[in-house]
CSV table of C-alpha atoms in Angstrom, one decimal:
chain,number,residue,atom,x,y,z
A,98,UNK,CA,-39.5,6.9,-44.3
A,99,UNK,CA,-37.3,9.2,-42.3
A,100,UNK,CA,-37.0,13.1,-43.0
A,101,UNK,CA,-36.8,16.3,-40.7
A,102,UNK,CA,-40.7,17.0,-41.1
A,103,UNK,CA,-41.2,13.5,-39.3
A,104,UNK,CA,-38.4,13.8,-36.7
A,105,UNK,CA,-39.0,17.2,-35.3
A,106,UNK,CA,-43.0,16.4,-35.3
A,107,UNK,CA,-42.3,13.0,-33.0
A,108,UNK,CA,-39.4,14.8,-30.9
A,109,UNK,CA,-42.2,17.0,-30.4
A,110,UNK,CA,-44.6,14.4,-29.7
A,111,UNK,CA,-42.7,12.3,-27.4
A,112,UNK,CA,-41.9,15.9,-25.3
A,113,UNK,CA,-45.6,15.8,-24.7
A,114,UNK,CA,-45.7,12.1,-23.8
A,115,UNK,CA,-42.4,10.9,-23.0
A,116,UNK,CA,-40.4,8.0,-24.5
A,117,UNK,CA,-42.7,4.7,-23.5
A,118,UNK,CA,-45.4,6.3,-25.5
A,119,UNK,CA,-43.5,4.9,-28.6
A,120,UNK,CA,-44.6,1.5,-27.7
A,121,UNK,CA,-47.8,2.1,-26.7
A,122,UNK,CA,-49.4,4.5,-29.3
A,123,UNK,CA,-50.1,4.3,-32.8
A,124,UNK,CA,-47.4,5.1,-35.0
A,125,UNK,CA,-49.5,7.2,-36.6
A,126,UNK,CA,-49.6,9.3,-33.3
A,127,UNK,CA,-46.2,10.0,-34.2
A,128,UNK,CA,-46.8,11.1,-38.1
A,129,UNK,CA,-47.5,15.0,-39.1
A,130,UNK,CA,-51.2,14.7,-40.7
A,131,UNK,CA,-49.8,14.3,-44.5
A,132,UNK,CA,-48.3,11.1,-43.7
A,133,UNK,CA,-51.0,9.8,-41.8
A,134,UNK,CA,-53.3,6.6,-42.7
A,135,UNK,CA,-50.3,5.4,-45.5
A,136,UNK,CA,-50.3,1.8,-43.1
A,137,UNK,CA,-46.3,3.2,-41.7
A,138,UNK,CA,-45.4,1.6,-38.7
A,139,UNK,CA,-42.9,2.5,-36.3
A,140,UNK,CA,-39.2,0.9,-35.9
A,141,UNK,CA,-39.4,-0.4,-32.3
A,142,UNK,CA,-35.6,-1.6,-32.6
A,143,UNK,CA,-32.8,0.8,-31.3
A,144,UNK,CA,-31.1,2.5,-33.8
A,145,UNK,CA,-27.4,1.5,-32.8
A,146,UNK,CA,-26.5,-1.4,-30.0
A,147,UNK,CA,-24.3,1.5,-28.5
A,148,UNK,CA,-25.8,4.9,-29.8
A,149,UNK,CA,-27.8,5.9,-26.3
A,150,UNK,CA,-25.0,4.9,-24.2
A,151,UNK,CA,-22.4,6.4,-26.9
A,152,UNK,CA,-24.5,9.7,-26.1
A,153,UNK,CA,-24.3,9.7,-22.7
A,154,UNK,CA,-21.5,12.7,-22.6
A,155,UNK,CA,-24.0,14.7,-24.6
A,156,UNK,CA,-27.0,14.1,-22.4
A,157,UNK,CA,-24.8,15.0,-19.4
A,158,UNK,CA,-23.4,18.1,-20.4
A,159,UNK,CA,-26.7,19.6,-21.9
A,160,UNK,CA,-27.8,18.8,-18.2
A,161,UNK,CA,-25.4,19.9,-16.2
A,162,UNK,CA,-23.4,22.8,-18.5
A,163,UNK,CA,-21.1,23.4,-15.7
A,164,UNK,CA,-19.4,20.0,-16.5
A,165,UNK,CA,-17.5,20.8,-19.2
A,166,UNK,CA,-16.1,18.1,-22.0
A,167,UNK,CA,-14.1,16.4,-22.4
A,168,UNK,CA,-14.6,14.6,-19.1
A,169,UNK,CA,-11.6,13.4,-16.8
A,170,UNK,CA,-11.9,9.2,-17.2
A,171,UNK,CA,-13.8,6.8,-19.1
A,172,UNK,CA,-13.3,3.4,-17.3
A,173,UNK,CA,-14.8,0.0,-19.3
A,174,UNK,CA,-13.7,-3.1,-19.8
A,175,UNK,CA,-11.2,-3.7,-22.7
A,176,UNK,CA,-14.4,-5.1,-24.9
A,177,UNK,CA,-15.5,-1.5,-25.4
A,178,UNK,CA,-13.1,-0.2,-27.7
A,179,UNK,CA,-15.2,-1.4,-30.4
A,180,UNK,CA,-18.2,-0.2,-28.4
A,181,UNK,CA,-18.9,2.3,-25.9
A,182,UNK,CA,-15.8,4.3,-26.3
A,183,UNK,CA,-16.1,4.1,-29.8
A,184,UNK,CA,-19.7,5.3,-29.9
A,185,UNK,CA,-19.2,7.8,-27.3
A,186,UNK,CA,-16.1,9.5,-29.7
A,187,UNK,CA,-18.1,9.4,-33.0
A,188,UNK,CA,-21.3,10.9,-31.1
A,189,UNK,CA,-19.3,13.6,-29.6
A,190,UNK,CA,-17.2,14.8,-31.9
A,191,UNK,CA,-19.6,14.9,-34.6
A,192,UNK,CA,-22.2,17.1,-32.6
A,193,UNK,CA,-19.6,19.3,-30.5
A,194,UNK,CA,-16.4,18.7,-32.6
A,195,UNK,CA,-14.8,17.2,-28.6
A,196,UNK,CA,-13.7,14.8,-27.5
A,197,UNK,CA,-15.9,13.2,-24.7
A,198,UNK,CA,-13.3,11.7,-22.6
A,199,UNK,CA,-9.7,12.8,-21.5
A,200,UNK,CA,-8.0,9.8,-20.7
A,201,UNK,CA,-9.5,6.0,-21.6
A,202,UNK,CA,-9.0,3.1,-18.6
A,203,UNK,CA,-9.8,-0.1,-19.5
A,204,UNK,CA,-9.9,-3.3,-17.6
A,205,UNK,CA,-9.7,-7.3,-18.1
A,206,UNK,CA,-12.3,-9.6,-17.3
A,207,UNK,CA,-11.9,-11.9,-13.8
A,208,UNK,CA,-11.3,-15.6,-14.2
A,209,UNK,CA,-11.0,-18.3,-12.4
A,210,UNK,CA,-7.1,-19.6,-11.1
A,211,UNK,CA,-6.8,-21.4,-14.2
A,212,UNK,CA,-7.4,-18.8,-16.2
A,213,UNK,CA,-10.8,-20.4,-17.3
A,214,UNK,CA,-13.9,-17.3,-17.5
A,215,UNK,CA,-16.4,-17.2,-14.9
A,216,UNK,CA,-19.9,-19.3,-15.5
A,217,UNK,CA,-22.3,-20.6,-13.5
A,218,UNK,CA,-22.5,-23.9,-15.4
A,219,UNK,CA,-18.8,-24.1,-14.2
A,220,UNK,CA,-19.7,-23.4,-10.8
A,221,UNK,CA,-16.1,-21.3,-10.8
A,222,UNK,CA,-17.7,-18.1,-10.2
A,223,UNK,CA,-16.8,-15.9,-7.3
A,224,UNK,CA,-19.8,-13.3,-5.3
A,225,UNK,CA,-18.1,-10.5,-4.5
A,226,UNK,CA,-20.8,-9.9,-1.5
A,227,UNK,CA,-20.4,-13.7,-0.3
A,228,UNK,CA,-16.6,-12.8,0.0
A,229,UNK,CA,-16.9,-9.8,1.9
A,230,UNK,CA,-19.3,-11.1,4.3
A,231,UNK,CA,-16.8,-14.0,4.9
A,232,UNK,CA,-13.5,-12.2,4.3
A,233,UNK,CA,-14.4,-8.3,4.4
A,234,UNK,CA,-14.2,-6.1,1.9
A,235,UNK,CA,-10.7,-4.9,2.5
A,236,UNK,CA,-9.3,-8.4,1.3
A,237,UNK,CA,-11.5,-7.6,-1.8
A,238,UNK,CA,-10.5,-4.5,-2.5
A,239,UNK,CA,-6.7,-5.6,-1.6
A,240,UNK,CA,-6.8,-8.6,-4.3
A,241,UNK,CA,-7.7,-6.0,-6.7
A,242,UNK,CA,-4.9,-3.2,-6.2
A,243,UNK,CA,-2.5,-6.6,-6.2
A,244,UNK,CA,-3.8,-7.3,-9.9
A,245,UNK,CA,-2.8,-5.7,-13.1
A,246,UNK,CA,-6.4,-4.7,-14.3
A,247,UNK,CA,-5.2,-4.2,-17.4
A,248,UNK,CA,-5.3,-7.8,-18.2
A,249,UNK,CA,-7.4,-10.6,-17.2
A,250,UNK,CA,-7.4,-10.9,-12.9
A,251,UNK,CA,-7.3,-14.6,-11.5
A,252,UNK,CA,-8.9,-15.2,-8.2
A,253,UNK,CA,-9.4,-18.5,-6.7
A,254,UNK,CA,-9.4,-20.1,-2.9
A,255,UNK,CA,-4.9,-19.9,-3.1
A,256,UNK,CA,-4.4,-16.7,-4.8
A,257,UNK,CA,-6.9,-15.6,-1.9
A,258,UNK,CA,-4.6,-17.4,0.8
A,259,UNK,CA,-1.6,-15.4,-0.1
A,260,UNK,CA,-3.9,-11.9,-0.2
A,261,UNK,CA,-4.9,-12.9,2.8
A,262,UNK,CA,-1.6,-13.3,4.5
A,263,UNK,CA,-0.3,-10.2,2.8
A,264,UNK,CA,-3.5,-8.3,4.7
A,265,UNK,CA,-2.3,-10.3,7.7
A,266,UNK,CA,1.4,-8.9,7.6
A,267,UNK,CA,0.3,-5.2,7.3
A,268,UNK,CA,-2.3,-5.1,10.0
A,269,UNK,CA,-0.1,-6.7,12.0
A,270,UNK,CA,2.3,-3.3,11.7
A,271,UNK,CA,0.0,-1.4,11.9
A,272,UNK,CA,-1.1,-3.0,15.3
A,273,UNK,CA,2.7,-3.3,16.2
A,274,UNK,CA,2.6,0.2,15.9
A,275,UNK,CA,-0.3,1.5,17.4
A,276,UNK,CA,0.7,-0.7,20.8
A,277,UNK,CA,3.9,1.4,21.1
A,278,UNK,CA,2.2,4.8,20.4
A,279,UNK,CA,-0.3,4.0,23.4
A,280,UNK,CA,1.5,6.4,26.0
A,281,UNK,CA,3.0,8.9,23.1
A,282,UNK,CA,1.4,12.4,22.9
A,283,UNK,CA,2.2,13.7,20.0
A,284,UNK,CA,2.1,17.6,21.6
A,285,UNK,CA,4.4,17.0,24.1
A,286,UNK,CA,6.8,13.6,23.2
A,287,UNK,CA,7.8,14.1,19.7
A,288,UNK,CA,11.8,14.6,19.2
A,289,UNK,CA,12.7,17.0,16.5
A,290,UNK,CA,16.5,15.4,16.9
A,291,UNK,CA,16.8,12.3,16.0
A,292,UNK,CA,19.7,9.7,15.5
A,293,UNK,CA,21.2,8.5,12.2
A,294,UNK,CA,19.5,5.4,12.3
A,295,UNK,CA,15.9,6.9,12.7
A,296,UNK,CA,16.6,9.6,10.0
A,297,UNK,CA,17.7,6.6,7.7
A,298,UNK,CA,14.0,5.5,8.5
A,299,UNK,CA,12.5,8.6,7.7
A,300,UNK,CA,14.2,8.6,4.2
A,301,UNK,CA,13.3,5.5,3.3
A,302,UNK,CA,9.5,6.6,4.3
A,303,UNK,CA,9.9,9.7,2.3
A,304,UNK,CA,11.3,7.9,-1.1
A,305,UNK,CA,8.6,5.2,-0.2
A,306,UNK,CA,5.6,7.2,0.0
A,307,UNK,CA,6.3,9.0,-3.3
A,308,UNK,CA,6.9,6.3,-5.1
A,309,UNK,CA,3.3,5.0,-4.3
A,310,UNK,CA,1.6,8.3,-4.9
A,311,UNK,CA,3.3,8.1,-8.2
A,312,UNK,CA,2.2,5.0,-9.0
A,313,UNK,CA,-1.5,5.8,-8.1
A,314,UNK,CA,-1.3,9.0,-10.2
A,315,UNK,CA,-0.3,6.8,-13.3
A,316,UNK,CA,-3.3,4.1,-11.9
A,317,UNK,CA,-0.4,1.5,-11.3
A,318,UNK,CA,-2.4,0.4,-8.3
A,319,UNK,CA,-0.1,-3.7,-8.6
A,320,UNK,CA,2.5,-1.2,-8.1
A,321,UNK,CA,1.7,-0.1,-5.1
A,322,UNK,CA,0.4,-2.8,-3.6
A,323,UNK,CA,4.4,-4.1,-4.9
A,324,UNK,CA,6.0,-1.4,-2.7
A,325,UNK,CA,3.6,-1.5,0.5
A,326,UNK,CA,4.5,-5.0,0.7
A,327,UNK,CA,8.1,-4.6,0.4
A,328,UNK,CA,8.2,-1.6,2.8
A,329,UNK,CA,5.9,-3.7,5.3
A,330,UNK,CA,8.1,-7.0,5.2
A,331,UNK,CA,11.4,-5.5,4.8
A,332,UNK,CA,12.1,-1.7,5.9
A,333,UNK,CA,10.1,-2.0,8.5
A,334,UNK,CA,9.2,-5.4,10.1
A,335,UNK,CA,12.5,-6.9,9.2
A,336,UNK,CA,14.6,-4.0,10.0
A,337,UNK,CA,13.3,-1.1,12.1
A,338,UNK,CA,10.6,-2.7,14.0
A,339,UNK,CA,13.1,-5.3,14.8
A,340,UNK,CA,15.5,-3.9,16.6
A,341,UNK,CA,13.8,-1.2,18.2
A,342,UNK,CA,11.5,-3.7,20.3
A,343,UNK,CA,14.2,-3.9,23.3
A,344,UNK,CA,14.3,0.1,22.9
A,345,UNK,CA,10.5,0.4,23.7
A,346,UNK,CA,9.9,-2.8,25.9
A,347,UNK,CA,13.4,-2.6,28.1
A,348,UNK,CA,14.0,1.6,28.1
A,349,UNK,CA,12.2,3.6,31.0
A,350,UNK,CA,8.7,5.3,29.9
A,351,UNK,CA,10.1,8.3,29.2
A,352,UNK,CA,13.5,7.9,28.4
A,353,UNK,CA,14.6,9.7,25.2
A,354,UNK,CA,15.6,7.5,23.3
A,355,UNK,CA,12.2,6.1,23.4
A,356,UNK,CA,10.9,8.6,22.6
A,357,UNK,CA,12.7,9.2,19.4
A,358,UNK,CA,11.7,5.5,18.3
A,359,UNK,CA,8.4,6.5,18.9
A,360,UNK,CA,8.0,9.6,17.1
A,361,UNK,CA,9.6,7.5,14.3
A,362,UNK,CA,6.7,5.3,14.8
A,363,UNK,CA,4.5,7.7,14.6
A,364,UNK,CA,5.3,9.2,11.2
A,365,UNK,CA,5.3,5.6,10.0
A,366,UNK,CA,1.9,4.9,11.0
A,367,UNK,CA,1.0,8.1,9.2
A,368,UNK,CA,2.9,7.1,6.2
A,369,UNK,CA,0.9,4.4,6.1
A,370,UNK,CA,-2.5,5.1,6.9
A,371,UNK,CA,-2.0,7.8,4.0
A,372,UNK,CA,-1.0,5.1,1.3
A,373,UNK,CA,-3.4,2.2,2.1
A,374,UNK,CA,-6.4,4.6,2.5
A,375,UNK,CA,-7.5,4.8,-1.3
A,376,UNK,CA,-7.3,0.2,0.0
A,377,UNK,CA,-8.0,-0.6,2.7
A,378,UNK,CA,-10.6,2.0,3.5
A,379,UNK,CA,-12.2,0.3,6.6
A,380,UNK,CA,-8.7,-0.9,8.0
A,381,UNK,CA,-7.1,2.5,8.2
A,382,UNK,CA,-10.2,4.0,9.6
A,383,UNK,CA,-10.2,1.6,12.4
A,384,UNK,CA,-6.5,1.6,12.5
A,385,UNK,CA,-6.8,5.7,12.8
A,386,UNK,CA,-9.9,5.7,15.3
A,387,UNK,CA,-7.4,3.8,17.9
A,388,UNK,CA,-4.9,6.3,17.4
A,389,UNK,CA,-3.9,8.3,20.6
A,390,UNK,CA,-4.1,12.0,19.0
A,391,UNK,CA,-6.5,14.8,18.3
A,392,UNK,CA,-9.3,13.2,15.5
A,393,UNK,CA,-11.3,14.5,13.2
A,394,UNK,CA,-14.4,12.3,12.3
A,395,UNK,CA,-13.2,10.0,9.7
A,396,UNK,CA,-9.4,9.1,8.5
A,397,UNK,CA,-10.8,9.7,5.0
A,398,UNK,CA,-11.4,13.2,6.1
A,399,UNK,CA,-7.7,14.0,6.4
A,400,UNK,CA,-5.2,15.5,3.6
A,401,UNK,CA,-2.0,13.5,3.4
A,402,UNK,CA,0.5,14.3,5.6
A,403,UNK,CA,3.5,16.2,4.6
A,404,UNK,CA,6.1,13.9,5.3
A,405,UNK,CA,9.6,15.2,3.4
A,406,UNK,CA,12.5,13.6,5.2
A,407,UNK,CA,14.7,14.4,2.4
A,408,UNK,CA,18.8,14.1,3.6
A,409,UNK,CA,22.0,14.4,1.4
A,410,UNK,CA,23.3,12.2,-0.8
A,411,UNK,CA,26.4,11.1,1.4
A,412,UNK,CA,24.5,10.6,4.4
A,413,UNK,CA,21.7,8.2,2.6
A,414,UNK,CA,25.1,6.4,0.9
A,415,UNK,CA,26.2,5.8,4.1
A,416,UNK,CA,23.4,3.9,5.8
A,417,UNK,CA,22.9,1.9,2.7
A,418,UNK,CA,26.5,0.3,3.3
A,419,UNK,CA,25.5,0.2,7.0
A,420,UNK,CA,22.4,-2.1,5.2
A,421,UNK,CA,25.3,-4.2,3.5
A,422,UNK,CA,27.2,-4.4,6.3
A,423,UNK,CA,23.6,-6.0,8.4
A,424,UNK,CA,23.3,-8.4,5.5
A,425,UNK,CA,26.9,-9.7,6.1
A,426,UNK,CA,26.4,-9.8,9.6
A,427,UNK,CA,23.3,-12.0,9.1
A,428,UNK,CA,25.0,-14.2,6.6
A,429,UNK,CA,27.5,-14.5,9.3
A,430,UNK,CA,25.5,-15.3,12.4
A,431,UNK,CA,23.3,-17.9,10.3
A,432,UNK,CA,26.6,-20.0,9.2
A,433,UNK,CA,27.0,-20.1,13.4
A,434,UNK,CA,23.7,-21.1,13.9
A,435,UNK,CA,23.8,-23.9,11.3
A,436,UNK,CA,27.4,-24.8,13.0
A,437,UNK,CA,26.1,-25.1,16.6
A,438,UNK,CA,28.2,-22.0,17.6
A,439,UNK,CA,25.0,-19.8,18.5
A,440,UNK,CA,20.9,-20.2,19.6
A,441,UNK,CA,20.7,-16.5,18.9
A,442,UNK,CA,21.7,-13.6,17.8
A,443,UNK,CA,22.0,-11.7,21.0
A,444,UNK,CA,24.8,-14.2,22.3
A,445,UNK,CA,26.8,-13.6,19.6
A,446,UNK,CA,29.8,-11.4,19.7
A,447,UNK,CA,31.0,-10.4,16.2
A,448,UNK,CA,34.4,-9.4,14.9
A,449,UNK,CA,34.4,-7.5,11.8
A,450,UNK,CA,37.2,-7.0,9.1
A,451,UNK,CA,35.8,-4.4,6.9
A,452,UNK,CA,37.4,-4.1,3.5
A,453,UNK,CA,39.5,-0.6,3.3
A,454,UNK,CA,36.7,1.6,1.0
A,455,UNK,CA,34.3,1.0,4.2
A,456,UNK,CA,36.5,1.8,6.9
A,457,UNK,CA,34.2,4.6,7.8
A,458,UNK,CA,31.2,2.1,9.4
A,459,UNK,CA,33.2,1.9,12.7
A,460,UNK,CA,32.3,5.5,13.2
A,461,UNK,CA,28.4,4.4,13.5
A,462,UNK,CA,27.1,4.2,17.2
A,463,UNK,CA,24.5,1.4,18.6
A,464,UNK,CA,25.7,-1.2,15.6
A,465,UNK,CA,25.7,-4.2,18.2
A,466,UNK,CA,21.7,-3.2,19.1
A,467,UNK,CA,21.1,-2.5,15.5
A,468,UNK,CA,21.9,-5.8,14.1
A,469,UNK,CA,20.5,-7.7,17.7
A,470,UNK,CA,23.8,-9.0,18.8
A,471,UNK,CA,26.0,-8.8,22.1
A,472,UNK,CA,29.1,-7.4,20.8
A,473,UNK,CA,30.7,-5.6,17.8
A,474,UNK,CA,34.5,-5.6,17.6
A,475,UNK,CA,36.3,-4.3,14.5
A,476,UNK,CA,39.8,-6.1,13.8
A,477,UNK,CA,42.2,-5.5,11.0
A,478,UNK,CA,43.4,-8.8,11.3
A,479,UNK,CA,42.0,-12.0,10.8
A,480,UNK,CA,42.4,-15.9,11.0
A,481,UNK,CA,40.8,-19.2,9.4
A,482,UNK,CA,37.5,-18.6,11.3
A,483,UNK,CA,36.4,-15.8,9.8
A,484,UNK,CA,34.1,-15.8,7.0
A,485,UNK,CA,34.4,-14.0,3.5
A,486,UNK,CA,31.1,-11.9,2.9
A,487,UNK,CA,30.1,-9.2,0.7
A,488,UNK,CA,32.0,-5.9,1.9
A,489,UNK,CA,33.9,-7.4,5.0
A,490,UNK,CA,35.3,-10.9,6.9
A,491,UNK,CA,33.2,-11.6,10.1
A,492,UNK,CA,33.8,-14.2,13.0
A,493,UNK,CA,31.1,-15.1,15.3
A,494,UNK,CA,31.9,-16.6,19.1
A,495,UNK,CA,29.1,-17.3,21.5
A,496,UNK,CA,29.0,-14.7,24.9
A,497,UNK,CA,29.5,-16.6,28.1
A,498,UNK,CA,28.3,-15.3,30.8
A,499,UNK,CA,24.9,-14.7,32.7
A,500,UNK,CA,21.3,-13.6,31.1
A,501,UNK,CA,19.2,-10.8,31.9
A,502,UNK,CA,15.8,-11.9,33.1
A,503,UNK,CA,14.1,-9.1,32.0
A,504,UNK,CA,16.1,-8.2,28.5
A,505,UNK,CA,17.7,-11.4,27.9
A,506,UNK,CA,21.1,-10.0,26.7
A,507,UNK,CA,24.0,-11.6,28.5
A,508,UNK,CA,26.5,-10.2,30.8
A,509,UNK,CA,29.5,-10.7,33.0
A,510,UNK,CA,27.6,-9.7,35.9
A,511,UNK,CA,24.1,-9.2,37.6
A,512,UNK,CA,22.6,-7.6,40.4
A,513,UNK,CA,21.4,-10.2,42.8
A,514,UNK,CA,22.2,-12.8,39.8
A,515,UNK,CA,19.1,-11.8,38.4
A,516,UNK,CA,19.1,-8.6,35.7
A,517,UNK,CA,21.6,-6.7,34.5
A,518,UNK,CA,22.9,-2.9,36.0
A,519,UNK,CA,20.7,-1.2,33.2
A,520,UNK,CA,17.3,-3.1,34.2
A,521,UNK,CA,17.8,-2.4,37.6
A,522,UNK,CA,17.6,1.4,37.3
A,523,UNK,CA,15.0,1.0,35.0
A,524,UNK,CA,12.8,-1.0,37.2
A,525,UNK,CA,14.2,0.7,40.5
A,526,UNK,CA,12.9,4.2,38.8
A,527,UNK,CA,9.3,2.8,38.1
């Protein structure tokens, strides 16, 4: 027996005596006096499986009316289509005529590396506190953002390996970094004129970092974890980070150059910090609390930093063929090292034929410390030695001669057969 006599006399009742009072009174506690003592008893089932969660948008707006609906996100897993975002529609449309929800975000369920679900008969399952105490929560939190949540997630002991490698790689940069910031002050070192190569490196940051906040605006978080890893292993730690080493380690505290590389450095680390904070929340904030700069409390404090190194078209074109031009030289110094011609690439002097369209790369400066070898020479002849790569024709020989002590590059001469002219004033001005 249900009619609006009965409702709004038990609404009115259970106002009085709150909600557990319905399984502990009498029903007929519940019952205006004309329908008392007729044996009714009360329905102790829930009227819907999802009805009380499905008005949970309701509830919350009557209690807070500054919340308005439809709310930002609804985040489930993707089980709930049929359930609480169904529910949550059909209550809230039909008592406001809104929707309760903006945008939907569903999720897969986590399984094992076979793609078998979790159970504890199986004994596959996975304690997300266990692992964090043994692994730390960044790895977690890292295995997710590598997943497409959309779908079903694996995790098992070797998809956990190669997370934990990849966390290995970036804190690893991020350490790289933060050792050659040590003596830069940010107030007093930092170059507004930079070379070619370090505004190539800037760029690349700039197209990087929007890219990922892109991707976490449309919740793409595999994507980002795509393009940090890519940036990580090859823009920086495989290019820039690379050669610059014998620029920090080998160049006087102070000389300028240095100090270019390192204010490069520091907008990397920046860069970074800003796109694995949402992450690797306890990494950046240690990785930021080491930092040599004026702090506020927390990293997670901060805004993102403005970082629009934004250069034209012709310029950018440029140092991507300068890119094409390292691969060949790499090709070229690894058929040498296969043939017994070179240990290294800093013995190696390099003759280059570039093909006609990319006659322009001579005018680039530094090329030899660039791509880590002795010696650049560009030829427009060549002979059965050389080898046919992508945009040019390279030869490599092996430098004779005698090795610096303290930067290992190879020369004709030494002082006191020891290191070369350049160390010497270096470590004569220390």
């Amino acid at each position: 027996m249900l009619n609006n006599e009965i409702l709004n006399y038990a609404i009115n009742k259970i106002e009085q005596v709150g909600t557990d009072a319905w399984f502990s009174l009498d029903a007929d506690e519940f019952l205006p006096d004309q329908y008392k003592n007729k044996s009714l008893r009360k329905e102790k089932d829930i009227l819907d499986v999802w009805f009380d969660s499905g008005s949970s948008a309701i509830a919350l707006n009557q209690k807070y009316p500054n919340l308005k609906l439809p709310y930002d996100v609804y985040l489930e897993g993707n089980d709930q289509y049929r359930g609480w975002f169904n529910a949550s529609m059909i209550n809230s449309t039909i008592y406001s005529g809104i929707s309760p929800y903006k945008q939907l975000v569903s999720h897969g369920m986590t399984t094992d590396e076979k793609g078998n679900k979790m159970s504890k008969s199986l004994g596959n399952g996975v304690d997300p506190i266990e692992f964090s105490n043994e692994l730390g929560a960044d790895i977690l939190r890292l295995w997710v953002a590598s997943t497409d949540f959309t779908d079903d997630q694996k995790i098992g002991k070797e998809i956990i390996k190669q997370i934990s490698e990849s966390y290995r790689k970036i804190r690893n940069t991020i350490r790289f970094i933060l050792a050659n910031l040590n003596d830069f002050n940010p107030q007093t070192d930092y170059q507004k004129t930079l070379s070619e190569v370090d505004m190539y490196s800037l760029a690349n940051l700039t197209s990087f970092k929007n890219k990922v906040l892109q991707a976490y605006e449309e919740l793409n978080f595999n994507l980002v974890y795509t393009l940090v890893m890519n940036y990580v292993t090859k823009n920086l730690s495989a290019f820039y980070l690379d050669f610059i080493k014998d620029i920090l380690y080998i160049n006087s505290k102070n000389d300028l150059r240095r100090r270019q590389v390192q204010t490069v450095l520091y907008e990397q680390f920046y860069c970074l910090i800003d796109v694995l904070r949402p992450i690797l929340v306890h990494t950046v904030e240690e990785a930021y609390q080491n930092l040599n700069d004026n702090k506020v409390e927390s990293v997670h404090l901060l805004d993102n930093r403005e970082q629009n190194f934004v250069y034209d078209e012709q310029f950018i074109n440029k140092w991507d063929k300068v890119m094409l031009l390292r691969d060949d030289v790499n090709k070229a110094l690894e058929v040498n090292r296969e043939n017994k011609i070179i240990n290294k690439g800093f013995e190696a002097i390099v003759y280059i034929k570039l093909d006609q369209e990319y006659e322009y790369l001579k005018e680039i400066k530094d090329l030899s410390q660039i791509f880590i070898v002795n010696s650049i020479y560009f030829v427009d002849n060549i002979d059965n030695d050389f080898i046919r790569t992508n945009i040019s024709s390279i030869k490599v020989e092996q430098k004779q001669g005698l090795k610096c002590q303290r930067c290992w590059q190879i020369f004709d001469n030494l002082v006191d057969d020891e290191i070369c002219y350049n160390c010497n004033n270096v470590v004569k001005s220390l």
